[in-house]
Short mmCIF file of C-alpha atoms in Angstrom, two decimals:
data_model
loop_
_atom_site.label_atom_id
_atom_site.label_comp_id
_atom_site.label_asym_id
_atom_site.label_seq_id
_atom_site.Cartn_x
_atom_site.Cartn_y
_atom_site.Cartn_z
CA GLU A 1 0.00 0.00 0.00
CA GLU A 2 2.81 2.46 0.87
CA GLU A 3 4.59 1.68 -2.41
CA ASP A 4 1.38 2.36 -4.33
CA LEU A 5 0.89 5.61 -2.44
CA ALA A 6 4.47 6.67 -3.27
CA LEU A 7 3.84 6.04 -6.98
CA VAL A 8 0.64 8.06 -6.82
CA ARG A 9 2.43 10.91 -5.01
CA ASN A 10 5.13 11.00 -7.69
CA PHE A 11 2.49 11.08 -10.41
CA LEU A 12 0.52 13.82 -8.67
CA ASP A 13 3.65 15.85 -8.03
CA ALA A 14 4.44 15.91 -11.75
CA ALA A 15 0.81 16.61 -12.71
CA TYR A 16 0.30 19.44 -10.21
CA LEU A 17 3.63 21.09 -10.95
CA GLU A 18 2.68 21.05 -14.63
CA TRP A 19 -0.77 22.46 -13.70
CA ALA A 20 0.98 25.43 -12.06
CA ASP A 21 2.28 26.53 -15.45
CA GLN A 22 -0.88 26.01 -17.50
CA PRO A 23 -3.07 29.01 -18.36
CA LEU A 24 -6.47 28.70 -16.65
CA ALA A 25 -9.71 30.37 -17.67
CA ALA A 26 -10.56 30.71 -13.96
CA LEU A 27 -7.53 33.01 -13.66
CA GLY A 28 -8.21 35.06 -16.76
CA GLY A 29 -5.91 32.93 -18.88
CA GLN A 30 -2.95 33.29 -16.52
CA THR A 31 -1.01 30.42 -15.03
CA PRO A 32 -1.44 29.75 -11.31
CA ARG A 33 2.24 30.60 -10.75
CA HIS A 34 1.92 34.02 -12.40
CA ALA A 35 -1.46 34.72 -10.85
CA ALA A 36 -0.15 33.93 -7.36
CA ALA A 37 2.38 36.74 -7.76
CA GLN A 38 -0.46 39.25 -8.13
CA PRO A 39 -2.19 40.35 -4.92
CA ALA A 40 -5.59 40.52 -6.65
CA LEU A 41 -5.39 36.88 -7.79
CA ARG A 42 -3.53 35.20 -4.90
CA VAL A 43 -6.75 34.33 -3.11
CA GLN A 44 -8.19 32.74 -6.26
CA VAL A 45 -5.10 30.56 -6.69
CA ALA A 46 -5.25 29.52 -3.04
CA GLU A 47 -8.94 28.66 -3.43
CA LEU A 48 -8.24 26.54 -6.52
CA ILE A 49 -5.59 24.57 -4.64
CA ASP A 50 -7.91 24.20 -1.66
CA GLU A 51 -10.57 22.82 -4.00
CA ILE A 52 -8.12 20.31 -5.47
CA ALA A 53 -7.09 19.26 -1.96
CA HIS A 54 -10.73 18.90 -0.93
CA HIS A 55 -11.20 16.27 -3.65
CA ASP A 56 -7.98 14.39 -2.85
CA PHE A 57 -8.76 10.77 -3.67
CA GLY A 58 -6.44 9.55 -0.93
CA MET A 59 -8.62 11.20 1.69
CA LEU A 60 -11.70 9.79 0.05
CA ARG A 61 -10.33 6.24 -0.22
CA LEU A 62 -7.65 5.87 2.43
CA GLY A 63 -8.42 8.54 4.99
CA LYS A 64 -5.07 10.26 4.41
CA PRO A 65 -3.99 12.69 1.70
CA ALA A 66 -2.34 11.23 -1.38
CA TYR A 67 -0.41 14.48 -1.87
CA ASP A 68 1.08 17.28 0.24
CA TYR A 69 -0.61 20.35 -1.22
CA ASN A 70 1.85 22.63 0.59
CA VAL A 71 4.38 21.53 -2.04
CA LEU A 72 2.08 22.94 -4.72
CA ARG A 73 1.39 26.08 -2.67
CA ALA A 74 5.14 26.65 -2.33
CA HIS A 75 5.69 25.93 -6.02
CA VAL A 76 3.34 28.72 -7.07
CA GLY A 77 4.67 31.09 -4.39
CA LEU A 78 1.85 31.04 -1.85
CA VAL A 79 4.07 29.98 1.07
#
């Protein structure tokens, strides 16, 4: 189970770090990383990450997160 969780974490790490550099309509076409650098959009980026974390399948299936979302928050500059 721990080995499977490690594989999932590695996959999610790559996917979420890629997500940070993809333009999003929810951010007016800006990437989360660029939007997080703007005071007016920081809250929206934080809310998007919170929403992703809320739907973490690890919590839903295993009762523990499959990913550390603080890594993503730090990657986009929120921490």
